[in-house]
XYZ file of C-alpha atoms in Angstrom:
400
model
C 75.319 -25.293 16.447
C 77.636 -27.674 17.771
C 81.544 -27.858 17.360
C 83.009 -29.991 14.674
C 86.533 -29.589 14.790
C 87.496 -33.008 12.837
C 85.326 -31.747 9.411
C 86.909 -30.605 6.785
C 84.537 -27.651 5.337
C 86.146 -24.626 6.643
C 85.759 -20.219 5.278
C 86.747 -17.186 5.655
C 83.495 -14.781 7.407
C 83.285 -11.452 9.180
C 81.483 -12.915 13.337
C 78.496 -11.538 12.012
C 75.266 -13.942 12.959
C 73.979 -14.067 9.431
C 76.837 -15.313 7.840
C 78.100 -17.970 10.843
C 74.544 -19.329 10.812
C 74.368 -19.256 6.476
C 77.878 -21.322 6.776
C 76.915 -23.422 10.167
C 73.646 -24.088 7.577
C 75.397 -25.571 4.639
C 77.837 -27.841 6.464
C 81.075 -25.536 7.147
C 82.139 -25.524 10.786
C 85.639 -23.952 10.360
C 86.513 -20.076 9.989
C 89.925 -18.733 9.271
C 90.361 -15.490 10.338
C 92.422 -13.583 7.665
C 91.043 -10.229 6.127
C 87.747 -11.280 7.202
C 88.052 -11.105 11.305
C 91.618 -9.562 10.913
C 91.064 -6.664 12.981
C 89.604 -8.757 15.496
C 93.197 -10.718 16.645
C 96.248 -9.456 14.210
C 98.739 -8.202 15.947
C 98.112 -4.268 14.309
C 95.119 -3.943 15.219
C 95.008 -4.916 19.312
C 98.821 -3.486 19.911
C 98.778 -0.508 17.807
C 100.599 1.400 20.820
C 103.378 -1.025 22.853
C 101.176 -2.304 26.263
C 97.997 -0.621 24.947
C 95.992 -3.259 23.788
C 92.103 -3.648 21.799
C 90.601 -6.719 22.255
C 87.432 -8.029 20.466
C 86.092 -11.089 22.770
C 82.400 -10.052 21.655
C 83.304 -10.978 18.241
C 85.267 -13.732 19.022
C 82.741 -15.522 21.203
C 80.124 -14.754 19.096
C 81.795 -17.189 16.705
C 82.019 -19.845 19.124
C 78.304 -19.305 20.538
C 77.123 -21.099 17.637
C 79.561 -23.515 17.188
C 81.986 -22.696 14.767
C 85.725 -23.085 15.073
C 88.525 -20.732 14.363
C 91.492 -21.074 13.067
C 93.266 -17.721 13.951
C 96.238 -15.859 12.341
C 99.317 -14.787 14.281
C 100.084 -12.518 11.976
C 100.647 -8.899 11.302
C 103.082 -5.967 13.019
C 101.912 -2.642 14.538
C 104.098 -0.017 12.503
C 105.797 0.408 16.007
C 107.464 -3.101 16.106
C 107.942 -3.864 12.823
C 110.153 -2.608 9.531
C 107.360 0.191 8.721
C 109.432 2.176 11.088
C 112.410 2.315 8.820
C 110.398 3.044 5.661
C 108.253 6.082 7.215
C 105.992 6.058 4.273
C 102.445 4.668 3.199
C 102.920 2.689 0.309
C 99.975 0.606 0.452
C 98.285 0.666 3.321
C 97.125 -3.000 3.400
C 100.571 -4.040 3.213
C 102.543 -1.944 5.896
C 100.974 -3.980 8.248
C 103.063 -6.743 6.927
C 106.430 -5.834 7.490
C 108.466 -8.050 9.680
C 108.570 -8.087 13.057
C 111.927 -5.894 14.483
C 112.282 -7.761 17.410
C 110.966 -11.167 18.047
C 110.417 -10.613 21.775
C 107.476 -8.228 20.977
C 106.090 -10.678 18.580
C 106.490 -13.349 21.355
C 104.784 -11.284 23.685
C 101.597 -10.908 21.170
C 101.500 -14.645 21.175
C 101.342 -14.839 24.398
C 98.856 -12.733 25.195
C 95.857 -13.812 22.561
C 96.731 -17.434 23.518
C 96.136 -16.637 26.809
C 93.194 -14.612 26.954
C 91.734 -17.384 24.234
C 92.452 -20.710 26.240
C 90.040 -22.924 25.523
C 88.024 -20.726 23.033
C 90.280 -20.385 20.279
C 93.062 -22.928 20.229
C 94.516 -23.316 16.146
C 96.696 -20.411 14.719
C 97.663 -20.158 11.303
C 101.427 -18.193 11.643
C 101.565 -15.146 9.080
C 99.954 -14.770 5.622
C 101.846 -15.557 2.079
C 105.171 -15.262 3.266
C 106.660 -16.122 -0.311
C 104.982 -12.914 -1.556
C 107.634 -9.821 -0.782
C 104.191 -7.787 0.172
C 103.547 -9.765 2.855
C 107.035 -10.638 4.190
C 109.274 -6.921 4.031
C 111.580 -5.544 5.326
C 111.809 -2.304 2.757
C 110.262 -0.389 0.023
C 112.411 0.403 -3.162
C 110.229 2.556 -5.740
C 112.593 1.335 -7.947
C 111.409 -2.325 -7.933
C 107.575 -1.668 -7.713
C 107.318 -3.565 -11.364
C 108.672 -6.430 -9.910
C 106.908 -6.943 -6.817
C 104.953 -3.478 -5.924
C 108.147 -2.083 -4.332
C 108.318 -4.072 -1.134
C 112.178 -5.974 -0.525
C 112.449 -8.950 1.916
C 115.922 -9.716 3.965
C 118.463 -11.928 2.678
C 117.341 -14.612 4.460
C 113.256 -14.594 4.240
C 112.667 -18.075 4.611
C 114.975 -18.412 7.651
C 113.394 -15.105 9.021
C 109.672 -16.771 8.589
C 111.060 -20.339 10.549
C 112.099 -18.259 12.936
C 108.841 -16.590 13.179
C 107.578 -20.131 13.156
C 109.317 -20.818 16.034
C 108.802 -18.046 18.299
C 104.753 -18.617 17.590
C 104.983 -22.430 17.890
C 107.054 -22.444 21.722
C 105.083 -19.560 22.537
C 101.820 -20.754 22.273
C 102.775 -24.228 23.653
C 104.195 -23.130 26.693
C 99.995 -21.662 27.173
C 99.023 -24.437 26.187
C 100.603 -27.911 24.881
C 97.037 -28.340 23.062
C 97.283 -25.213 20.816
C 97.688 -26.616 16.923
C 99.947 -24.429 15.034
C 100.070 -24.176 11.318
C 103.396 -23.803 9.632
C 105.342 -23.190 6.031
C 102.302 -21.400 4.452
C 103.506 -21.907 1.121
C 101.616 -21.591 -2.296
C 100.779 -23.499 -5.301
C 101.547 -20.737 -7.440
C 104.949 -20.538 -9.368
C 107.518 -17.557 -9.389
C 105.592 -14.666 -10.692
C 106.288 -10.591 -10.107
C 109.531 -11.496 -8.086
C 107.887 -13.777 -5.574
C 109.117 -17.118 -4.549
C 107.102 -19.931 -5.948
C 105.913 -22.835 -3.695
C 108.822 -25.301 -4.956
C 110.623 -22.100 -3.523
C 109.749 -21.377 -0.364
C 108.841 -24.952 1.304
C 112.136 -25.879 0.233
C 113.730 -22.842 1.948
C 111.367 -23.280 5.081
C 112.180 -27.166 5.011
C 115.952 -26.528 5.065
C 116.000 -23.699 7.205
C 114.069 -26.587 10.376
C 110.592 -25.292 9.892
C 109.012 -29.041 10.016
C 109.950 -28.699 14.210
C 107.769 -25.954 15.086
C 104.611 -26.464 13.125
C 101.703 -28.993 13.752
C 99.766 -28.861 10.506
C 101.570 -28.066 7.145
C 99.437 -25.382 5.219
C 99.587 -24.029 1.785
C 97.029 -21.825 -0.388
C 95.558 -22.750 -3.778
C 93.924 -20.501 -6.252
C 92.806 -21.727 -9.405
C 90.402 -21.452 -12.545
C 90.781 -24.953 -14.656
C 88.148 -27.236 -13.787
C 89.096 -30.382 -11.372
C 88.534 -33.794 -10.719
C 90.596 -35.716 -12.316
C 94.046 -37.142 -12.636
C 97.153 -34.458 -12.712
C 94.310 -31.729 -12.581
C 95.343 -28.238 -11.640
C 94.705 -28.615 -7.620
C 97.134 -32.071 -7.820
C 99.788 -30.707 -10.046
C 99.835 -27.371 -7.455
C 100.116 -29.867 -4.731
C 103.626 -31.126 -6.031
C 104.765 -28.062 -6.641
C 104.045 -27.042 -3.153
C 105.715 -30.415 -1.243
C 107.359 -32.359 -4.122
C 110.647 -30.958 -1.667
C 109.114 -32.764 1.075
C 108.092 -35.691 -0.430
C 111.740 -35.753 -2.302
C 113.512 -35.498 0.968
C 111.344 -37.498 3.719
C 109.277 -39.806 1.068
C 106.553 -38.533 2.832
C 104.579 -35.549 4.103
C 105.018 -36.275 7.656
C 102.232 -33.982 9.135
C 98.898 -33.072 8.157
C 98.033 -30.635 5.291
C 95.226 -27.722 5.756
C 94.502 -26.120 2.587
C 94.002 -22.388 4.360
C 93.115 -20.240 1.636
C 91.737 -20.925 -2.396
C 88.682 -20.674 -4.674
C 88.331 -22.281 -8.019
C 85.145 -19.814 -9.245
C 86.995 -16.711 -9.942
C 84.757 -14.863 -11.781
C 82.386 -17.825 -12.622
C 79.913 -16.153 -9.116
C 77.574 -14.101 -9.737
C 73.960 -13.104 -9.545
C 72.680 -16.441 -8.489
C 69.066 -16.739 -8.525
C 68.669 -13.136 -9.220
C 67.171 -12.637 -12.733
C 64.069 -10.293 -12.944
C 64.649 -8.078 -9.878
C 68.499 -6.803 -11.215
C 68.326 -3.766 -13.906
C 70.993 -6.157 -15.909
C 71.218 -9.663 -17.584
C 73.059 -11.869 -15.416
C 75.141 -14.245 -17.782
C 75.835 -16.835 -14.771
C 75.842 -20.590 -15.473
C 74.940 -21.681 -11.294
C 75.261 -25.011 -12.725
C 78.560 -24.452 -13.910
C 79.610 -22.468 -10.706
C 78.205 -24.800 -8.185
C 80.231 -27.502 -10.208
C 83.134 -26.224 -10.266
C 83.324 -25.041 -6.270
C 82.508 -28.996 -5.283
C 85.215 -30.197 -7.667
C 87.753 -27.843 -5.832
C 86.527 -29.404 -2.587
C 86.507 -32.648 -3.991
C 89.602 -32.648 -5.555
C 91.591 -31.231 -2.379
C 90.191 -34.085 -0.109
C 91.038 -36.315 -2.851
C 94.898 -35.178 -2.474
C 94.823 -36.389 1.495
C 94.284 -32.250 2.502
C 92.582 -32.104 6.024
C 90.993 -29.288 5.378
C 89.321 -26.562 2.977
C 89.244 -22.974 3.455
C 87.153 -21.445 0.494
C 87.856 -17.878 -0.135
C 85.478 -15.746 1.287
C 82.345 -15.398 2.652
C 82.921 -11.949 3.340
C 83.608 -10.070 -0.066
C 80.234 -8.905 -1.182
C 79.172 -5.746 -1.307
C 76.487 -4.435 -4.225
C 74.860 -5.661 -7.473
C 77.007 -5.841 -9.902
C 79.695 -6.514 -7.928
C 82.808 -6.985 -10.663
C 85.831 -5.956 -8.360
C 85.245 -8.471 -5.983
C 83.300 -11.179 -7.787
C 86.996 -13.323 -8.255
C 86.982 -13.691 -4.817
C 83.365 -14.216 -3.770
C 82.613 -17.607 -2.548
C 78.906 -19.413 -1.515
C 77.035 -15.962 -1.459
C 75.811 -12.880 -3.980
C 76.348 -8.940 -4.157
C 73.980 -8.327 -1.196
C 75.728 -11.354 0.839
C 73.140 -13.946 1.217
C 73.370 -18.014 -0.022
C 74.342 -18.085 -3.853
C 72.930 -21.323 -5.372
C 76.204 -22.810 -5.118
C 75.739 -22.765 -1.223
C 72.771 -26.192 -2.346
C 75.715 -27.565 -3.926
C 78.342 -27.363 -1.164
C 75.540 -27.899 1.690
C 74.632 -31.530 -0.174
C 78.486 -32.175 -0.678
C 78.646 -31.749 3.262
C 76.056 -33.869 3.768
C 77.379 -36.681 2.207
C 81.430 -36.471 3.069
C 81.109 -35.402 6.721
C 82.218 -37.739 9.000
C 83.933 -39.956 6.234
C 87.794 -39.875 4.926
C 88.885 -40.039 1.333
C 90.255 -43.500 0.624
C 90.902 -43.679 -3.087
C 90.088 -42.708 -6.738
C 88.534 -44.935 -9.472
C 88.542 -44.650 -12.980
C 85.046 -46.174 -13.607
C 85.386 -45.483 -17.934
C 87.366 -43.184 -20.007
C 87.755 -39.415 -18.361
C 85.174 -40.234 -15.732
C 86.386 -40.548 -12.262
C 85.086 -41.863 -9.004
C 86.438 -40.153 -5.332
C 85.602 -43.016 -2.821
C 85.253 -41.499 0.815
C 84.530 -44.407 3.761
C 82.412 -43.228 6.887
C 80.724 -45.165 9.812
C 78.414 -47.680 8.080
C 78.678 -45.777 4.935
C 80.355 -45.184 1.437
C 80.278 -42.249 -0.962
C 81.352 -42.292 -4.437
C 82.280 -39.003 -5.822
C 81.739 -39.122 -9.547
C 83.783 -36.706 -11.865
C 83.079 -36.875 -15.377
C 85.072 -34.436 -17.490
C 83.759 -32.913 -20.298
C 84.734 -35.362 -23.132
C 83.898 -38.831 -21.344
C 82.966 -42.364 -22.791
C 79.633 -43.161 -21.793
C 78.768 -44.619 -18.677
C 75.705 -46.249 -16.444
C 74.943 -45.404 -12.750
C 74.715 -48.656 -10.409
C 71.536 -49.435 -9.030
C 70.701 -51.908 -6.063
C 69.244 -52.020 -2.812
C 72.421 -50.600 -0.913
C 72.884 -47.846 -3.470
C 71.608 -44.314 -3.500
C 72.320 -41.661 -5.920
């Protein structure tokens, strides 16, 4: 139950005691609160009248109370303060509470007032969700564009609207508190599809436009279902495409990278351990699943990330579960520990408290991800499916 905030293992769960303790369990120790714990800090939800505000400290301490860390989201605009106003119709409700801010002051205000009232409990804040995706960055609706991009219309100028954003959120919070981490760019892995910018994109719009001086952690989100581990897998080539720009310009990423949002078992969970006492045959490999959700781990600590938000704890709901199953991560239907959650919980074990510090190729397609730790080295190996054959070591020091 104690804090970690230096590992790596980090989710997305509702600050309900079942789940916090299932994740504290199996080795994660960070929580980002988007969708899961939205309501309890997004803007929309504690301002939805100008100076009336809703504020859940029960469920935010309740979090904290057994030691896990939060990484909130600034993010959000009541439909008073924000472009909703000029579009006076539900399109989708999710999404109208993602139009821009109107006036920056408001938004500045909002910052001001959850980093306050959170000193010293909360105190790392991931600014907006998806930006490159028009849904979550509008300023309009036009029915006549819904193929495109489900309607929604940014400004002119999105990226420089979102490092603005940045930038309100990043002096904001400082000026609370100097030890406040702020996240920044949230760009993607994903290329240009239905309208939206793709991660090549929109860091180099966010780059250009100054957003490198008002973040302290460079984030992106990865979603993917090839398997990983390897050379120029899917999790390193979405890397370039998310800072190649960065790299091209600096020859380096010059801050740290949190990867805030990504699965790699879309559609892979499902009934776990559940066999006789479900009215239906459960086709799941949990071999295959529990795999490929280390691998995505793996692989991201492999690329230098910081840190690994899986996506989500908090998206079960009943037996068989098929709407939701893509994004389902570590538990079943009812939402207790899928057999992946051994997996990841013996993956912890291991990497906590140690730092990536190369990759091997120990034979032909089989791969070795070398983390160092106090008095202690762990060898990742990562076979892919065709490999040349290969012998574990054995010796006194070794243990596999």
């Amino acid at each position: 139950m104690k804090d970690a905030p230096n590992s790596p293992f980090g989710i997305h769960t509702n600050s309900t005691v079942r789940h916090i303790l299932m994740a504290k369990a199996i080795g994660i120790n960070w929580t980002r609160l988007h969708d899961a714990g939205s309501n309890y800090l997004m803007w929309y939800y504690i301002e939805p009248e100008k100076g009336q505000w809703v504020f859940h400290d029960k469920e935010i301490n309740r979090y904290r109370k057994y030691g896990m860390k939060i990484l909130a989201e600034l993010g959000t605009a009541p439909k008073w303060a924000s472009y909703y106003q000029d579009v006076r119709r539900d399109y989708n409700g999710y999404f109208d509470k993602f139009y821009q801010p109107k006036n920056l002051d408001d938004y500045a205000n909002y910052v001001k007032t959850v980093t306050e009232r959170y000193k010293g409990i909360i105190d790392a804040y991931d600014v907006w969700n998806e930006p490159w995706i028009h849904a979550w960055w509008g300023v309009g609706y036009d029915e006549k564009k819904q193929a495109e991009h489900g309607g929604y219309i940014t400004s002119e100028k999105p990226m420089e609207d979102f490092v603005k954003l940045m930038a309100t959120a990043y002096k904001t919070a400082k000026s609370v508190d100097e030890k406040n981490i702020i996240l920044g760019f949230n760009t993607t892995t994903s290329p240009a599809e239905n309208g939206n910018f793709s991660g090549n994109e929109w860091t180099h719009g966010v780059l250009e436009s100054g957003g490198l001086d008002f973040c302290d952690i460079i984030c992106y989100h990865d979603y993917t279902v090839e398997g990983l581990g390897y050379p120029n897998d899917a999790s390193e080539r979405g890397f370039e495409m998310a800072f190649s720009v960065i790299k091209e310009k600096l020859g380096t990423i010059p801050k740290p990278v949190w990867m805030t949002e990504g699965l790699s078992t879309m559609m892979k969970n499902g009934a776990g351990f559940y066999n006789h006492t479900i009215p239906y045959v459960s086709l799941e490999d949990v071999v295959d699943s529990s795999d490929a959700l280390c691998r995505y781990v793996i692989s991201h600590l492999g690329l230098g990330v910081n840190k690994v938000f899986l996506y989500s704890m908090h998206t079960h709901s009943y037996f068989p579960d098929n709407a939701l199953i893509q994004y389902r991560a570590l538990v079943t239907e009812e939402g207790f520990l899928h057999p992946s959650a051994s997996a990841y919980s013996n993956m912890a074990w291991h990497l906590e408290d140690t730092n990536f510090v190369k990759r091997l190729t120990l034979a032909e397609g089989v791969y070795a991800y070398v983390f160092e730790g106090k008095n202690k080295a762990v060898a990742v190996l990562s076979p892919m499916i065709n490999h040349a054959e290969y012998k574990l070591p054995f010796g006194e020091y070794v243990h596999i």
